[in-house]
CSV table of C-alpha atoms in Angstrom, one decimal:
chain,number,residue,atom,x,y,z
A,1,UNK,CA,0.0,0.0,0.0
A,2,UNK,CA,2.9,2.4,0.8
A,3,UNK,CA,4.3,2.0,-2.7
A,4,UNK,CA,0.9,2.5,-4.4
A,5,UNK,CA,0.2,5.7,-2.4
A,6,UNK,CA,3.7,7.1,-2.9
A,7,UNK,CA,3.5,6.5,-6.7
A,8,UNK,CA,0.1,8.2,-6.7
A,9,UNK,CA,1.8,11.1,-5.0
A,10,UNK,CA,4.4,11.3,-7.7
A,11,UNK,CA,1.6,11.2,-10.4
A,12,UNK,CA,-0.4,14.0,-8.7
A,13,UNK,CA,2.7,16.2,-8.0
A,14,UNK,CA,3.9,15.7,-11.5
A,15,UNK,CA,0.6,16.7,-13.1
A,16,UNK,CA,0.3,19.7,-10.7
A,17,UNK,CA,3.8,20.9,-11.6
A,18,UNK,CA,3.0,20.5,-15.3
A,19,UNK,CA,-0.3,22.5,-15.0
A,20,UNK,CA,1.4,25.1,-12.9
A,21,UNK,CA,4.2,25.4,-15.4
A,22,UNK,CA,1.7,26.0,-18.2
A,23,UNK,CA,-0.1,28.6,-16.2
A,24,UNK,CA,3.0,30.6,-15.3
A,25,UNK,CA,3.5,31.1,-19.0
A,26,UNK,CA,0.4,33.3,-18.9
A,27,UNK,CA,0.5,34.9,-15.5
A,28,UNK,CA,2.7,35.6,-12.5
A,29,UNK,CA,4.0,32.5,-10.7
A,30,UNK,CA,2.9,34.1,-7.4
A,31,UNK,CA,-0.6,34.6,-8.7
A,32,UNK,CA,-0.8,31.0,-9.7
A,33,UNK,CA,0.4,29.9,-6.2
A,34,UNK,CA,-2.0,32.2,-4.3
A,35,UNK,CA,-5.1,31.6,-6.4
A,36,UNK,CA,-4.6,27.8,-6.7
A,37,UNK,CA,-3.9,27.4,-3.0
A,38,UNK,CA,-6.9,29.6,-2.1
A,39,UNK,CA,-9.2,27.5,-4.1
A,40,UNK,CA,-7.8,24.4,-2.5
A,41,UNK,CA,-8.2,25.9,1.0
A,42,UNK,CA,-11.9,26.7,0.3
A,43,UNK,CA,-12.6,23.1,-0.7
A,44,UNK,CA,-10.6,21.7,2.2
A,45,UNK,CA,-12.4,24.1,4.6
A,46,UNK,CA,-15.8,22.7,3.5
A,47,UNK,CA,-14.5,19.1,3.9
A,48,UNK,CA,-13.2,19.9,7.5
A,49,UNK,CA,-16.6,21.4,8.5
A,50,UNK,CA,-18.5,18.4,6.9
A,51,UNK,CA,-16.3,15.8,8.6
A,52,UNK,CA,-16.0,17.5,12.0
A,53,UNK,CA,-12.2,17.8,11.5
A,54,UNK,CA,-12.0,20.8,14.0
A,55,UNK,CA,-12.1,18.2,16.8
A,56,UNK,CA,-8.6,17.1,15.7
A,57,UNK,CA,-7.1,20.4,16.6
A,58,UNK,CA,-3.8,19.9,18.6
A,59,UNK,CA,-0.1,20.6,18.8
A,60,UNK,CA,0.7,18.3,15.9
A,61,UNK,CA,-0.7,21.0,13.6
A,62,UNK,CA,2.4,23.0,14.1
A,63,UNK,CA,4.0,20.6,11.6
A,64,UNK,CA,1.3,21.6,9.1
A,65,UNK,CA,2.0,25.3,9.8
A,66,UNK,CA,5.7,24.8,9.3
A,67,UNK,CA,5.1,22.9,6.0
A,68,UNK,CA,2.8,25.7,4.9
A,69,UNK,CA,5.4,28.4,5.5
A,70,UNK,CA,8.5,26.7,4.0
A,71,UNK,CA,6.5,25.3,1.0
A,72,UNK,CA,6.0,28.6,-0.8
A,73,UNK,CA,9.6,29.6,0.0
A,74,UNK,CA,10.8,26.5,-1.8
A,75,UNK,CA,8.4,27.0,-4.7
A,76,UNK,CA,9.4,30.7,-5.2
A,77,UNK,CA,13.1,29.8,-5.0
A,78,UNK,CA,12.6,27.1,-7.6
A,79,UNK,CA,10.7,29.4,-10.1
A,80,UNK,CA,13.4,32.1,-9.6
A,81,UNK,CA,16.2,29.5,-10.3
A,82,UNK,CA,14.4,28.3,-13.4
A,83,UNK,CA,14.2,31.9,-14.7
A,84,UNK,CA,18.0,32.3,-14.2
A,85,UNK,CA,19.5,29.0,-15.2
A,86,UNK,CA,19.0,26.0,-17.5
A,87,UNK,CA,16.3,23.5,-16.5
A,88,UNK,CA,18.8,20.7,-17.2
A,89,UNK,CA,20.8,21.9,-14.2
A,90,UNK,CA,18.0,23.2,-11.9
A,91,UNK,CA,15.7,20.2,-12.1
A,92,UNK,CA,18.2,17.5,-11.1
A,93,UNK,CA,19.5,19.7,-8.2
A,94,UNK,CA,15.9,20.3,-7.0
A,95,UNK,CA,15.4,16.5,-7.0
A,96,UNK,CA,17.9,16.4,-4.1
A,97,UNK,CA,14.9,17.3,-1.9
A,98,UNK,CA,14.4,13.6,-1.5
A,99,UNK,CA,17.5,13.4,0.7
A,100,UNK,CA,15.7,15.4,3.5
A,101,UNK,CA,12.9,13.0,4.2
A,102,UNK,CA,15.1,10.0,3.5
A,103,UNK,CA,17.7,11.2,6.0
A,104,UNK,CA,14.9,12.0,8.5
A,105,UNK,CA,13.5,8.5,8.1
A,106,UNK,CA,16.9,6.8,8.6
A,107,UNK,CA,17.5,9.0,11.7
A,108,UNK,CA,14.1,8.0,13.1
A,109,UNK,CA,14.8,4.3,12.8
A,110,UNK,CA,14.0,3.2,9.2
A,111,UNK,CA,16.2,0.2,8.4
A,112,UNK,CA,15.7,-1.0,4.9
A,113,UNK,CA,16.8,-4.6,4.0
A,114,UNK,CA,19.5,-5.4,1.5
A,115,UNK,CA,17.1,-5.6,-1.5
A,116,UNK,CA,15.3,-2.4,-0.4
A,117,UNK,CA,18.6,-0.6,0.1
A,118,UNK,CA,19.7,-1.5,-3.5
A,119,UNK,CA,16.3,-0.4,-4.8
A,120,UNK,CA,16.5,2.8,-2.8
A,121,UNK,CA,19.9,3.6,-4.3
A,122,UNK,CA,18.9,2.8,-7.8
A,123,UNK,CA,15.7,4.8,-7.5
A,124,UNK,CA,17.6,7.8,-6.1
A,125,UNK,CA,20.0,7.8,-9.1
A,126,UNK,CA,17.0,7.5,-11.4
A,127,UNK,CA,15.3,10.5,-9.8
A,128,UNK,CA,18.3,12.7,-10.3
A,129,UNK,CA,18.9,11.6,-13.9
A,130,UNK,CA,15.2,11.9,-14.8
A,131,UNK,CA,15.6,15.7,-14.5
A,132,UNK,CA,17.9,15.6,-17.5
A,133,UNK,CA,21.2,16.9,-16.0
A,134,UNK,CA,23.4,18.9,-18.4
A,135,UNK,CA,27.0,17.7,-18.3
A,136,UNK,CA,28.2,20.4,-20.6
A,137,UNK,CA,27.5,24.0,-21.3
A,138,UNK,CA,28.1,27.4,-19.8
A,139,UNK,CA,28.8,27.7,-16.1
A,140,UNK,CA,25.8,28.3,-13.9
A,141,UNK,CA,25.7,31.4,-11.6
A,142,UNK,CA,26.2,30.7,-8.0
A,143,UNK,CA,23.0,32.5,-7.1
A,144,UNK,CA,21.1,30.1,-9.3
A,145,UNK,CA,22.6,27.1,-7.6
A,146,UNK,CA,22.0,28.6,-4.2
A,147,UNK,CA,18.3,29.2,-5.0
A,148,UNK,CA,17.9,25.7,-6.4
A,149,UNK,CA,19.4,24.1,-3.3
A,150,UNK,CA,17.1,26.3,-1.2
A,151,UNK,CA,14.1,25.1,-3.1
A,152,UNK,CA,15.3,21.5,-2.6
A,153,UNK,CA,15.6,22.1,1.1
A,154,UNK,CA,12.1,23.6,1.2
A,155,UNK,CA,10.5,20.8,-0.8
A,156,UNK,CA,12.2,18.2,1.3
A,157,UNK,CA,11.3,19.9,4.5
A,158,UNK,CA,7.6,19.8,3.5
A,159,UNK,CA,7.8,16.1,2.9
A,160,UNK,CA,9.5,15.6,6.3
A,161,UNK,CA,7.1,17.8,8.2
A,162,UNK,CA,3.7,17.0,6.7
A,163,UNK,CA,3.9,13.3,7.7
A,164,UNK,CA,3.8,14.2,11.4
A,165,UNK,CA,0.8,16.6,11.1
A,166,UNK,CA,-2.0,14.1,11.6
A,167,UNK,CA,-2.7,10.5,12.7
A,168,UNK,CA,-6.4,10.2,11.6
A,169,UNK,CA,-8.3,10.7,8.4
A,170,UNK,CA,-10.3,13.7,9.7
A,171,UNK,CA,-7.0,15.1,11.1
A,172,UNK,CA,-5.5,14.7,7.7
A,173,UNK,CA,-8.1,17.1,6.2
A,174,UNK,CA,-7.5,19.6,9.0
A,175,UNK,CA,-3.8,19.4,8.6
A,176,UNK,CA,-4.0,20.0,4.8
A,177,UNK,CA,-6.4,22.9,5.4
A,178,UNK,CA,-4.0,24.5,7.8
A,179,UNK,CA,-1.1,24.0,5.5
A,180,UNK,CA,-3.0,25.6,2.6
A,181,UNK,CA,-4.0,28.6,4.7
A,182,UNK,CA,-0.3,29.2,5.6
A,183,UNK,CA,0.6,28.8,1.9
A,184,UNK,CA,-1.9,31.5,1.0
A,185,UNK,CA,-0.7,33.8,3.8
A,186,UNK,CA,3.0,33.5,2.8
A,187,UNK,CA,2.3,33.7,-0.9
A,188,UNK,CA,-0.1,36.6,-0.4
A,189,UNK,CA,2.6,38.6,1.4
A,190,UNK,CA,5.1,37.9,-1.3
A,191,UNK,CA,2.5,38.9,-4.0
A,192,UNK,CA,1.8,42.1,-2.2
A,193,UNK,CA,5.5,42.9,-2.1
A,194,UNK,CA,5.8,42.1,-5.8
A,195,UNK,CA,3.0,44.5,-6.7
A,196,UNK,CA,4.5,47.2,-4.5
A,197,UNK,CA,7.7,46.8,-6.6
A,198,UNK,CA,5.7,47.4,-9.7
A,199,UNK,CA,5.3,43.9,-11.0
A,200,UNK,CA,1.7,43.3,-11.9
A,201,UNK,CA,-0.2,40.4,-10.3
A,202,UNK,CA,-2.6,40.0,-13.2
A,203,UNK,CA,-1.7,39.0,-16.8
A,204,UNK,CA,-3.4,42.2,-18.1
A,205,UNK,CA,-4.6,45.5,-16.9
A,206,UNK,CA,-8.1,45.9,-15.4
A,207,UNK,CA,-11.1,43.9,-16.4
A,208,UNK,CA,-9.1,42.0,-19.1
A,209,UNK,CA,-6.7,40.7,-16.4
A,210,UNK,CA,-9.6,39.6,-14.2
A,211,UNK,CA,-11.3,37.8,-17.1
A,212,UNK,CA,-8.0,36.0,-17.9
A,213,UNK,CA,-7.8,34.7,-14.3
A,214,UNK,CA,-11.5,33.7,-14.3
A,215,UNK,CA,-11.0,31.8,-17.5
A,216,UNK,CA,-8.1,29.9,-15.9
A,217,UNK,CA,-9.9,29.1,-12.7
A,218,UNK,CA,-10.6,25.4,-13.7
A,219,UNK,CA,-6.9,24.9,-14.4
A,220,UNK,CA,-5.9,26.7,-11.2
A,221,UNK,CA,-8.3,24.6,-9.2
A,222,UNK,CA,-6.8,21.5,-10.7
A,223,UNK,CA,-3.3,22.5,-9.7
A,224,UNK,CA,-4.3,23.4,-6.2
A,225,UNK,CA,-6.4,20.2,-5.6
A,226,UNK,CA,-3.8,17.9,-7.2
A,227,UNK,CA,-1.2,19.4,-4.9
A,228,UNK,CA,-3.5,18.8,-1.9
A,229,UNK,CA,-4.2,15.3,-2.9
A,230,UNK,CA,-0.5,14.6,-3.4
A,231,UNK,CA,0.3,15.8,0.1
A,232,UNK,CA,-2.5,13.6,1.5
A,233,UNK,CA,-1.4,10.5,-0.3
A,234,UNK,CA,2.2,11.1,0.8
A,235,UNK,CA,1.1,11.5,4.5
A,236,UNK,CA,-0.7,8.2,4.3
A,237,UNK,CA,2.2,6.5,2.6
A,238,UNK,CA,4.7,7.7,5.2
A,239,UNK,CA,2.4,6.6,8.0
A,240,UNK,CA,1.7,3.1,6.6
A,241,UNK,CA,5.3,2.2,5.6
A,242,UNK,CA,8.9,3.2,5.7
A,243,UNK,CA,9.4,6.9,5.2
A,244,UNK,CA,12.5,6.2,3.0
A,245,UNK,CA,10.4,4.2,0.6
A,246,UNK,CA,7.6,6.7,0.5
A,247,UNK,CA,9.9,9.6,0.0
A,248,UNK,CA,11.9,8.1,-2.9
A,249,UNK,CA,8.8,6.8,-4.8
A,250,UNK,CA,7.0,10.1,-4.3
A,251,UNK,CA,10.0,12.0,-5.7
A,252,UNK,CA,9.4,10.4,-9.2
A,253,UNK,CA,7.2,13.3,-10.1
A,254,UNK,CA,9.8,14.8,-12.5
A,255,UNK,CA,9.2,11.8,-14.7
A,256,UNK,CA,5.5,12.4,-14.8
A,257,UNK,CA,6.0,16.1,-15.6
A,258,UNK,CA,8.4,15.2,-18.4
A,259,UNK,CA,6.0,12.6,-19.8
A,260,UNK,CA,3.1,15.1,-19.7
A,261,UNK,CA,5.3,17.6,-21.6
A,262,UNK,CA,6.0,14.9,-24.1
A,263,UNK,CA,2.4,14.0,-24.5
A,264,UNK,CA,0.8,17.4,-24.6
A,265,UNK,CA,3.6,19.7,-25.8
A,266,UNK,CA,5.5,17.2,-27.9
A,267,UNK,CA,8.7,17.9,-26.0
A,268,UNK,CA,11.3,15.2,-26.6
A,269,UNK,CA,12.7,13.3,-23.7
A,270,UNK,CA,16.5,13.4,-23.5
A,271,UNK,CA,18.4,10.1,-23.4
A,272,UNK,CA,19.5,10.8,-19.8
A,273,UNK,CA,15.9,11.4,-18.8
A,274,UNK,CA,14.7,8.2,-20.4
A,275,UNK,CA,17.6,6.3,-18.6
A,276,UNK,CA,16.7,8.0,-15.3
A,277,UNK,CA,13.0,7.0,-15.7
A,278,UNK,CA,14.0,3.4,-16.4
A,279,UNK,CA,16.3,3.2,-13.4
A,280,UNK,CA,13.7,4.8,-11.2
A,281,UNK,CA,11.1,2.3,-12.4
A,282,UNK,CA,13.5,-0.6,-11.7
A,283,UNK,CA,14.4,0.7,-8.3
A,284,UNK,CA,10.6,1.1,-7.6
A,285,UNK,CA,10.0,-2.6,-8.5
A,286,UNK,CA,12.8,-3.6,-6.0
A,287,UNK,CA,11.4,-1.4,-3.3
A,288,UNK,CA,7.8,-2.6,-3.8
A,289,UNK,CA,8.8,-6.3,-3.9
A,290,UNK,CA,11.0,-6.3,-0.9
């Protein structure tokens, strides 16, 4: 069950990243983050009220708060790094986020067997290669590398934190709601600062900009809800099985994003990406069969 839930996480995160990437071609990345997470928070708020999730309020929700604060920081650093450097460098470095929850899992007592350890190592290499690392080309600015590593730390911290935010199904909905509210708060402050610097929040001036956002609402809702669902399946996967297995399998989302780009945008997979996807799949089989 852990393997299935973690793979579902990678599918949902990959599709959310693909949808978010398309939307940021038409509007500010911060606008995409704030609107999509606001829509997700509204849906989750309704679910919390309907299921009586408020009764699960407790100190464990501080983990959800922390995840909600560091998540947007990692996302914004990632988008900034992508705007400065080649994706072939940024994407593989960002995949290092998996090392944070894997390290946390090992520190907290996860002890994979020999076959699982081999599968873990193979899948880790596959995740890094699936981003399509560039081995040649112009040097990358130190600021770009620093931003990418910051995003990796942020994404990994979210994975390590969110698994501790609930122990029940109703508590899961409440934790995801709290996380989304914090996402919106942090993203909203950043968006306000961006507007104060003269960078518009909407893709066009006045009514035209509002109509553009309204037309994109279904896609924005999909991105927000897919991200929520991915966090939920990851929390369940990490609670039902080894965190190391859940983290590695959930980190296969770059493969999903690349395949979606191939299917919808006709982007070609590089040889190194295909090799990485194959290694990740092989490592997944070893992890799931151990």
